[in-house]
PDB file of C-alpha atoms in Angstrom:
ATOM      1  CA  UNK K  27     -80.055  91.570  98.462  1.00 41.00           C
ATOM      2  CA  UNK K  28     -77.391  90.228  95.797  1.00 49.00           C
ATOM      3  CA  UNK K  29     -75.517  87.664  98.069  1.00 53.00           C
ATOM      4  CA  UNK K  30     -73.644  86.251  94.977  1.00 64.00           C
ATOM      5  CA  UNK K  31     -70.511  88.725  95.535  1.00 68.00           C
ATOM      6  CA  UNK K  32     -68.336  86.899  98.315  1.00 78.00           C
ATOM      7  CA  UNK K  33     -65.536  89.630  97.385  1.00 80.00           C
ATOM      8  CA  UNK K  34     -63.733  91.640  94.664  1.00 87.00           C
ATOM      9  CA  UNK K  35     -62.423  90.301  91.453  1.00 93.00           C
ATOM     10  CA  UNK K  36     -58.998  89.959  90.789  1.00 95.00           C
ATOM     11  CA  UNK K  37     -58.350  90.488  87.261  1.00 97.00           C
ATOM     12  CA  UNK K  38     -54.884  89.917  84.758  1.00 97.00           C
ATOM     13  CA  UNK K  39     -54.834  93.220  83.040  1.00 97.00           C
ATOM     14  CA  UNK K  40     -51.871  92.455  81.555  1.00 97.00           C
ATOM     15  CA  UNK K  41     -53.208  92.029  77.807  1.00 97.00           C
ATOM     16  CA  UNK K  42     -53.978  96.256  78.671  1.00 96.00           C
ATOM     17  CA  UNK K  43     -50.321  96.498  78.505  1.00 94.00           C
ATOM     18  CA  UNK K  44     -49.549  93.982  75.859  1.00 92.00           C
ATOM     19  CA  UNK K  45     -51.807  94.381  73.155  1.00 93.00           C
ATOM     20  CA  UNK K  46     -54.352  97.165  73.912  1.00 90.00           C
ATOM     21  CA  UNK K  47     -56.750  96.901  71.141  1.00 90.00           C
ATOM     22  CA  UNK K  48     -56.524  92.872  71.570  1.00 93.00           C
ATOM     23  CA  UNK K  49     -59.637  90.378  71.990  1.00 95.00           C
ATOM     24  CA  UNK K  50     -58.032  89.571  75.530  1.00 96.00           C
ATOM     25  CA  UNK K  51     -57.959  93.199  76.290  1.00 96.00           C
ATOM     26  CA  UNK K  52     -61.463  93.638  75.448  1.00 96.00           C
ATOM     27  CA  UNK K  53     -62.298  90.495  77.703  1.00 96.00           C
ATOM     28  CA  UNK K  54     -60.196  92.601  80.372  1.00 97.00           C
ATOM     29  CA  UNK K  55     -62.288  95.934  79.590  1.00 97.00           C
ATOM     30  CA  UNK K  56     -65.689  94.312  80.349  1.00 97.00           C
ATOM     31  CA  UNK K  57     -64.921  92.549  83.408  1.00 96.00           C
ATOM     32  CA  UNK K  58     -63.336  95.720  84.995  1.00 96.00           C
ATOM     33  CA  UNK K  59     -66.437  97.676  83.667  1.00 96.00           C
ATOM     34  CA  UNK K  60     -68.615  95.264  85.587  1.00 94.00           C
ATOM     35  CA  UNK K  61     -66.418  95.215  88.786  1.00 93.00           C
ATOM     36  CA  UNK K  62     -66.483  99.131  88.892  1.00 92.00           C
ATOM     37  CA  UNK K  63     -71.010  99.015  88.393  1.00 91.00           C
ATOM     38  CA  UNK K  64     -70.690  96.294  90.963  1.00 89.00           C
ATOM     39  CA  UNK K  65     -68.371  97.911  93.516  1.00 88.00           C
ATOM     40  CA  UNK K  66     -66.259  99.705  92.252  1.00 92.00           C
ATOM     41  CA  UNK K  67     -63.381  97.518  93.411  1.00 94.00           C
ATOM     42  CA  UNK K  68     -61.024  95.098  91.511  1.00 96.00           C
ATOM     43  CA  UNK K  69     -57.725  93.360  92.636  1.00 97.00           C
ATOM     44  CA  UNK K  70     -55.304  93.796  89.365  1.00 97.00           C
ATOM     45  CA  UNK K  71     -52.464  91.277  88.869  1.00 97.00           C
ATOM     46  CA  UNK K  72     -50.413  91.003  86.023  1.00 97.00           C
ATOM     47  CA  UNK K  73     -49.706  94.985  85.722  1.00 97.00           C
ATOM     48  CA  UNK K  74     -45.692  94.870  85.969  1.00 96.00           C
ATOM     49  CA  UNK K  75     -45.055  96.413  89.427  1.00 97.00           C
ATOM     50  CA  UNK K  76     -43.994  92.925  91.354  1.00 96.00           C
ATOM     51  CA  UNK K  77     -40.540  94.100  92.062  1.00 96.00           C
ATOM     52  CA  UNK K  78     -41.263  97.702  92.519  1.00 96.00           C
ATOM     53  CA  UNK K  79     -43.644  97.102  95.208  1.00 97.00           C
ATOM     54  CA  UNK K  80     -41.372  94.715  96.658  1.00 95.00           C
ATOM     55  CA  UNK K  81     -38.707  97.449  96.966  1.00 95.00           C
ATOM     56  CA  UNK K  82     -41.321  99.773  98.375  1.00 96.00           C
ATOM     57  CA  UNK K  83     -42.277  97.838 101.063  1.00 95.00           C
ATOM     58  CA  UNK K  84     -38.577  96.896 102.324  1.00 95.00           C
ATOM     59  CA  UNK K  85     -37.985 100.466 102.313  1.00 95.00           C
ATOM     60  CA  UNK K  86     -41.113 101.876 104.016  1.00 95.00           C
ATOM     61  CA  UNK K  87     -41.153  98.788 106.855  1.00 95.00           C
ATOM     62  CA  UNK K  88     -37.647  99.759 107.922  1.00 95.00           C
ATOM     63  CA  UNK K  89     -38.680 103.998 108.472  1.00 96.00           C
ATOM     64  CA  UNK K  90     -41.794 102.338 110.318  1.00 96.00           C
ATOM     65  CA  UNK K  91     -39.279 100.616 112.928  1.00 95.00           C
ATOM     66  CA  UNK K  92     -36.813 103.918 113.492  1.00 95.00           C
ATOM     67  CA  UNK K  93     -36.919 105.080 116.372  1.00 95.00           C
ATOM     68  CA  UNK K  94     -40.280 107.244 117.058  1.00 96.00           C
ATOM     69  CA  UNK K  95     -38.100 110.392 117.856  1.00 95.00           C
ATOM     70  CA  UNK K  96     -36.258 109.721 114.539  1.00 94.00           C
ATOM     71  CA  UNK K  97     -39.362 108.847 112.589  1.00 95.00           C
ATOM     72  CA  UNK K  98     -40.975 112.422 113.810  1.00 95.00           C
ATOM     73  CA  UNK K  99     -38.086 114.705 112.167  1.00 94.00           C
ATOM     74  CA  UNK K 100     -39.892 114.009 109.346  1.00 94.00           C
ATOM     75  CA  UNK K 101     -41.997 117.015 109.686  1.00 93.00           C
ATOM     76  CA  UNK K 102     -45.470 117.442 108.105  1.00 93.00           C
ATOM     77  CA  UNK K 103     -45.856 120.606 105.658  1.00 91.00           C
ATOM     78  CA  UNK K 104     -49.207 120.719 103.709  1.00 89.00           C
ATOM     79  CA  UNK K 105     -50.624 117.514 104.186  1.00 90.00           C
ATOM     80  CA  UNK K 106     -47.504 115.997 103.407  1.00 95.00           C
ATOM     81  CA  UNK K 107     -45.139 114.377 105.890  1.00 95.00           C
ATOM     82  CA  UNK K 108     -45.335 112.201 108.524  1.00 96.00           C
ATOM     83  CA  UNK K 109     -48.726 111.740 110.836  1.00 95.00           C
ATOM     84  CA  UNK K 110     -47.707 109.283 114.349  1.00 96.00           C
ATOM     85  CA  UNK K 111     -50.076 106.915 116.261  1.00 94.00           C
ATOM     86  CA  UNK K 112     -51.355 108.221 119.098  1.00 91.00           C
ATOM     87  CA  UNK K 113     -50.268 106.132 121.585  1.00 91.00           C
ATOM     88  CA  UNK K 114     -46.434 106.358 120.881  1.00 93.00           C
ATOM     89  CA  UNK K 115     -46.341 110.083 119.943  1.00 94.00           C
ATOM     90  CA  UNK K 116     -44.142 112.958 120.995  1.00 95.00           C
ATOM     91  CA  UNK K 117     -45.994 115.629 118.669  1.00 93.00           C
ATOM     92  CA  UNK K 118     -49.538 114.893 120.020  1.00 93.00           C
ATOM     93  CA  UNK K 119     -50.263 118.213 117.793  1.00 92.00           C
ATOM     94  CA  UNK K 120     -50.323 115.566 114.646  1.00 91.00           C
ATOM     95  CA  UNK K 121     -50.946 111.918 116.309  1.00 92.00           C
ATOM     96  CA  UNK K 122     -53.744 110.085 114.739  1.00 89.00           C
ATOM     97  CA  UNK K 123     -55.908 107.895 116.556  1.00 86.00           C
ATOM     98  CA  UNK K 124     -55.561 104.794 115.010  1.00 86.00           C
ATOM     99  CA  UNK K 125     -52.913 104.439 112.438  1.00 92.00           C
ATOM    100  CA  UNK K 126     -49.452 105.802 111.428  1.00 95.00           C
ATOM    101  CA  UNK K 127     -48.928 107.154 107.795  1.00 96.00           C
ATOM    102  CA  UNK K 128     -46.087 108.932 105.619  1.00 96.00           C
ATOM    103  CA  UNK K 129     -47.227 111.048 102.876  1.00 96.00           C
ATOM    104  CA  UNK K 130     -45.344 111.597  99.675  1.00 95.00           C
ATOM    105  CA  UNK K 131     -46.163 113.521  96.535  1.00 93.00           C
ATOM    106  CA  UNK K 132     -44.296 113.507  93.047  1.00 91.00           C
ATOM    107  CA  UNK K 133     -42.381 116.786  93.709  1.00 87.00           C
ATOM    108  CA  UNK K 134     -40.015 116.550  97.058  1.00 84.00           C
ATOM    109  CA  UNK K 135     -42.960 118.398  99.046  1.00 90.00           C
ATOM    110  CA  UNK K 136     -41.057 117.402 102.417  1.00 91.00           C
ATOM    111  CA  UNK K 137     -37.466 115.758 102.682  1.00 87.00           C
ATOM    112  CA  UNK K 138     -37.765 111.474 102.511  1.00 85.00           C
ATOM    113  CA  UNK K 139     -36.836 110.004 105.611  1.00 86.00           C
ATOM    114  CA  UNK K 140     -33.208 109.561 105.630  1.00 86.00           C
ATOM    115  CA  UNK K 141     -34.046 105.257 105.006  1.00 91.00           C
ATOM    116  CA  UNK K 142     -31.656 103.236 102.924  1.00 88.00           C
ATOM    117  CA  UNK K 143     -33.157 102.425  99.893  1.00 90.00           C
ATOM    118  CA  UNK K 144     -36.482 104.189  99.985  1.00 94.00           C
ATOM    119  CA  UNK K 145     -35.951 107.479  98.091  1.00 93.00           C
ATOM    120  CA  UNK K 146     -35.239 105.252  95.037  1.00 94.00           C
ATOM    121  CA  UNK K 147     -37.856 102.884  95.591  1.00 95.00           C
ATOM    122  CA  UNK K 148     -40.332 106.073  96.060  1.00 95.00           C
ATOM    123  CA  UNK K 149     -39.491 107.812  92.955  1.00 94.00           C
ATOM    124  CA  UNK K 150     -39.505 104.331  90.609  1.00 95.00           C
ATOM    125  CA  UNK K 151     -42.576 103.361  92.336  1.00 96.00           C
ATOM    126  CA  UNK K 152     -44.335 106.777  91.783  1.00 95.00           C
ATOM    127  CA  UNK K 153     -43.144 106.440  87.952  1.00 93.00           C
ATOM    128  CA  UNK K 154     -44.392 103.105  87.212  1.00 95.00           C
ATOM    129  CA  UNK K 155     -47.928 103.270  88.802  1.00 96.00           C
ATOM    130  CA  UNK K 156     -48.705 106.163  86.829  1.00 93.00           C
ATOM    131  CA  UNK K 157     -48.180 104.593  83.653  1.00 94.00           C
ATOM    132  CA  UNK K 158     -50.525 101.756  85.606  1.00 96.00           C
ATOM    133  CA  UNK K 159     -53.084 103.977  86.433  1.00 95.00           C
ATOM    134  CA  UNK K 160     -52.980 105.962  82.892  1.00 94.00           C
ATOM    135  CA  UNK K 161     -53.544 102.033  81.798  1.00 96.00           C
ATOM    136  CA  UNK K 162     -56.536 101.702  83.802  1.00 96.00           C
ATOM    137  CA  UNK K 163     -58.100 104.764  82.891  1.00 96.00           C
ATOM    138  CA  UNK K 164     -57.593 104.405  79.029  1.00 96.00           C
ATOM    139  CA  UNK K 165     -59.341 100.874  79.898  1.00 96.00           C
ATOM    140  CA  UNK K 166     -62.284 102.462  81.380  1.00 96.00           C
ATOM    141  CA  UNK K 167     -62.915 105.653  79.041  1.00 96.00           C
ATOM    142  CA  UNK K 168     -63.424 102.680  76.698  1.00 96.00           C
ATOM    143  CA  UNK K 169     -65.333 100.874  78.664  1.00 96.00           C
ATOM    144  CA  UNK K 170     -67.389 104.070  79.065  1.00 95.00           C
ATOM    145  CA  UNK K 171     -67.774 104.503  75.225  1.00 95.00           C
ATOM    146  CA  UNK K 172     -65.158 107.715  75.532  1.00 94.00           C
ATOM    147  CA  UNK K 173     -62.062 107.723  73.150  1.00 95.00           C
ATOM    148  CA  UNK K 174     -59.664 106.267  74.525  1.00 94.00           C
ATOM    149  CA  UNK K 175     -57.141 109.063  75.651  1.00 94.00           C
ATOM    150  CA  UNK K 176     -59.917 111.177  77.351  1.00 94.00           C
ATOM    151  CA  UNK K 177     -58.707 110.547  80.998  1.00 92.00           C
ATOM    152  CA  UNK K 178     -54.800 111.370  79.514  1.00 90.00           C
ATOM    153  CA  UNK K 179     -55.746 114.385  78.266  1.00 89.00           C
ATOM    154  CA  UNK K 180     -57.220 115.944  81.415  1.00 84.00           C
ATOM    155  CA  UNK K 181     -54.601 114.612  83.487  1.00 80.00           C
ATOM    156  CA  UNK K 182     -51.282 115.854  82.123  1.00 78.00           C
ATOM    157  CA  UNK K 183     -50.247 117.186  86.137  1.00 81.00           C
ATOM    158  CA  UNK K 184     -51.551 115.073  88.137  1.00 80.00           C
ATOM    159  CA  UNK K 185     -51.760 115.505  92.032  1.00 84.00           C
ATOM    160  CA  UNK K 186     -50.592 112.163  93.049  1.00 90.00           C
ATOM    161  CA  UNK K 187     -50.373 110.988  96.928  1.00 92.00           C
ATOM    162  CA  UNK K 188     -48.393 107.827  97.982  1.00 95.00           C
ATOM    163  CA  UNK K 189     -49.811 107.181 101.068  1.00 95.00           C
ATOM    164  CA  UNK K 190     -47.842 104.646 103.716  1.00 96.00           C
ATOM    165  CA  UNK K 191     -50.125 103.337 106.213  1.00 94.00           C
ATOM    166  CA  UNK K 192     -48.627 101.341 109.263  1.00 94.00           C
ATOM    167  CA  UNK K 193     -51.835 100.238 111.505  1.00 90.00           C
ATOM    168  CA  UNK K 194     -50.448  99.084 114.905  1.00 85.00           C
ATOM    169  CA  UNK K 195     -51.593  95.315 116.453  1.00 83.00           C
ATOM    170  CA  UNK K 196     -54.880  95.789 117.998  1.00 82.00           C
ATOM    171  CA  UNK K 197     -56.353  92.820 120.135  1.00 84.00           C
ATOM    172  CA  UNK K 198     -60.039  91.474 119.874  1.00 85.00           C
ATOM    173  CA  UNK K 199     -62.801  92.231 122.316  1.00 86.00           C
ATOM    174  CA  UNK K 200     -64.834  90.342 124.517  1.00 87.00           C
ATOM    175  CA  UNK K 201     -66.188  88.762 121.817  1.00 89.00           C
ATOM    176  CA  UNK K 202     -63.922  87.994 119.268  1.00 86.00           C
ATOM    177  CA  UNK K 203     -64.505  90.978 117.532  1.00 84.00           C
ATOM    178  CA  UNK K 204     -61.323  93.081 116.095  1.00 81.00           C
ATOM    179  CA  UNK K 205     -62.146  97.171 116.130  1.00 81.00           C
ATOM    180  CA  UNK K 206     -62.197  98.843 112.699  1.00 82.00           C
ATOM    181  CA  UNK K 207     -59.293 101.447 112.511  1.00 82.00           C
ATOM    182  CA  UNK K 208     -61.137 103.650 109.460  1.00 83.00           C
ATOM    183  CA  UNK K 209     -64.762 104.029 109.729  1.00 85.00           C
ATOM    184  CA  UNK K 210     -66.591 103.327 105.940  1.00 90.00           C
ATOM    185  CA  UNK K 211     -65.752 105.607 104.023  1.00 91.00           C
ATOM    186  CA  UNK K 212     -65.282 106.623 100.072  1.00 93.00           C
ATOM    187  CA  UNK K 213     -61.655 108.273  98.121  1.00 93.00           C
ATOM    188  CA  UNK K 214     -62.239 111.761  96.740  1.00 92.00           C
ATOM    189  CA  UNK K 215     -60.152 111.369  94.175  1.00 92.00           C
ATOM    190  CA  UNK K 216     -60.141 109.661  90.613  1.00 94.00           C
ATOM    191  CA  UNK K 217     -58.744 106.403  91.086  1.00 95.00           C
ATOM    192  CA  UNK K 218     -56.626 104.413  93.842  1.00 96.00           C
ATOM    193  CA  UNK K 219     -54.172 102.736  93.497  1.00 97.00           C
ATOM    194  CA  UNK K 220     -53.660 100.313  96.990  1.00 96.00           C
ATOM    195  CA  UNK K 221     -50.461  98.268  96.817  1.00 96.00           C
ATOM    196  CA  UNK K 222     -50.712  95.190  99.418  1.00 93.00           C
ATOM    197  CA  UNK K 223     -48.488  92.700 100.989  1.00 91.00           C
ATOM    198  CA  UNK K 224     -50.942  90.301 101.625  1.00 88.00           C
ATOM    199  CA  UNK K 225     -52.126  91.063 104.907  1.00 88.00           C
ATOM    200  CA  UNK K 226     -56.188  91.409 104.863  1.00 86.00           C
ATOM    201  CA  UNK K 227     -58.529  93.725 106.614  1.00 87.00           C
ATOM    202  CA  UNK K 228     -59.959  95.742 103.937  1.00 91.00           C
ATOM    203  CA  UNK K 229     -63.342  95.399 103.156  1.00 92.00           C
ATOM    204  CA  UNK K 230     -66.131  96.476 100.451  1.00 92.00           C
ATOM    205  CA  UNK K 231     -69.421  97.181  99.969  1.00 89.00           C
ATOM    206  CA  UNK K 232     -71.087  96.055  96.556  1.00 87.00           C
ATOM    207  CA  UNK K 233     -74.363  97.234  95.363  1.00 83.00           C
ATOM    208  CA  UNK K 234     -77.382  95.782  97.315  1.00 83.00           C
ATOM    209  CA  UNK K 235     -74.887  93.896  99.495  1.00 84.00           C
ATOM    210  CA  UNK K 236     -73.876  93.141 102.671  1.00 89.00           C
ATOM    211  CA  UNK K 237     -69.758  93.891 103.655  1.00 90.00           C
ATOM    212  CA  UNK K 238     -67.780  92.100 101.851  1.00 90.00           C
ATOM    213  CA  UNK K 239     -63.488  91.062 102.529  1.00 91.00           C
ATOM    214  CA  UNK K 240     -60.885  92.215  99.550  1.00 93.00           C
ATOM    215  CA  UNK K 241     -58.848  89.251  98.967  1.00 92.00           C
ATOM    216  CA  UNK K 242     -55.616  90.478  97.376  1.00 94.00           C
ATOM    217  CA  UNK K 243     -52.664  88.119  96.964  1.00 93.00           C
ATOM    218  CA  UNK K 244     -49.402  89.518  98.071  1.00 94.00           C
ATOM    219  CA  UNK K 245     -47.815  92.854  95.594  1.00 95.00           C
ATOM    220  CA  UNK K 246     -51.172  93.054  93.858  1.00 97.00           C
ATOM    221  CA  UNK K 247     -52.999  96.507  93.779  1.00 97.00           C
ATOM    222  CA  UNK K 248     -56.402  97.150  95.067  1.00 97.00           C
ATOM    223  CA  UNK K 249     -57.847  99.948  92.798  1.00 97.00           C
ATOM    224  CA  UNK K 250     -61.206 101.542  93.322  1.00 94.00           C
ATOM    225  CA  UNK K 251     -63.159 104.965  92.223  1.00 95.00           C
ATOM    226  CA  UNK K 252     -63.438 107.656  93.595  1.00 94.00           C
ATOM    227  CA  UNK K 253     -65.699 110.451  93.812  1.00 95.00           C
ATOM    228  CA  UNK K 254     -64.578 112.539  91.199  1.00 93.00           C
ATOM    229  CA  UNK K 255     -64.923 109.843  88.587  1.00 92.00           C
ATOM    230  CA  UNK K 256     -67.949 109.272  89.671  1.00 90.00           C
ATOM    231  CA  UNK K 257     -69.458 112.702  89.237  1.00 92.00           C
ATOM    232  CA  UNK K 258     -66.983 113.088  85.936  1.00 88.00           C
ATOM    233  CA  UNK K 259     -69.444 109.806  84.869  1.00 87.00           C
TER     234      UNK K 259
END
């Protein structure tokens, strides 16, 4: 068992955005190459979306306190919309067990929630982690001895999902344990991007490894693999 991972790295990929073809880029290519063998997890700072995700979060945190009646006109059409918890739903046709979530794509699938500030703060959000992820995924076809605009060229129309998720306060059981809200699990799709506030809960799995805790400072972004780039690989 390899006990010397005690969580996922977080890594400055801003010399990706600087200077690309740079020593300190290359430095950054090889220690996210060895993060994605590992676990295929890494905690990126330095990637330019501080204030966006800022903006994101003041605008999603105030829909999560409307009203529930209010927060349910948002309707869900083709897996996009709103989903409500359970346990304060009025549509128990769409509650979820064990979270709430708001799902958004890139082309005004379903109305925004009628939220000061968030429409905005959606649409420069979804703009500017793109370019991210396109960043990240030039970084690995590199990494993966590709040229490096593979990835770009396959991807020129995206499906992209920004995903809010609003997990209620649980308390722990007899013995001290808190329940897990999302049973293990891997994304289907090619990358994720995961923007946090701070708050920790999410955990990993490395190779030959035992669970492990993501410790991600406050407007950093959790990205892992998913399926499809690891059959594309």
């Amino acid at each position: 068992m390899n006990n010397s991972v005690t969580t996922a790295p977080v890594i400055d990929i801003s010399p990706l955005r600087a200077n690309p073809t740079g020593h300190e880029a290359a430095a950054c290519v090889a220690t996210m190459h060895a993060a994605c063998l590992e676990t295929g997890f890494f905690v990126a700072i330095g990637h330019g979306l501080d204030n966006e995700i800022a903006a994101l979060f003041d605008g999603v945190r105030r829909f999560f306190e409307l009203p529930q009646a209010e927060k349910e006109r948002t309707p869900r059409v083709d897996r996009y919309g709103y989903i409500p918890h359970r346990p304060s739903s009025i549509d128990m046709s769409r509650a979820s067990d064990n979270v709430e979530y708001l799902d958004l794509g890139l082309h005004a699938e379903v109305e925004l929630p009628n939220v000061a500030g968030l429409e905005p703060a959606v649409r420069q959000y979804q703009q500017t982690a793109i370019a991210v992820a396109a960043t990240v995924l030039r970084a690995l076809a590199i990494a993966l001895g590709a040229e490096p605009e593979f990835f770009a060229k396959t991807m020129k129309n995206p499906q992209c999902r920004l995903r809010f998720l609003h997990y209620p306060a649980v308390e722990a059981d007899a013995h001290g344990s808190l329940p897990v809200p999302n049973q293990p699990h891997t994304d289907y799709g090619l990358i994720t991007l995961l923007a946090t506030d701070g708050v920790p809960g999410l955990e990993v799995k490395p190779i030959d490894s035992d669970w492990i805790p993501v410790e991600a400072p406050e407007v950093s972004l959790v990205i892992n693999l998913g399926d499809m780039l690891a059959r594309w690989t």
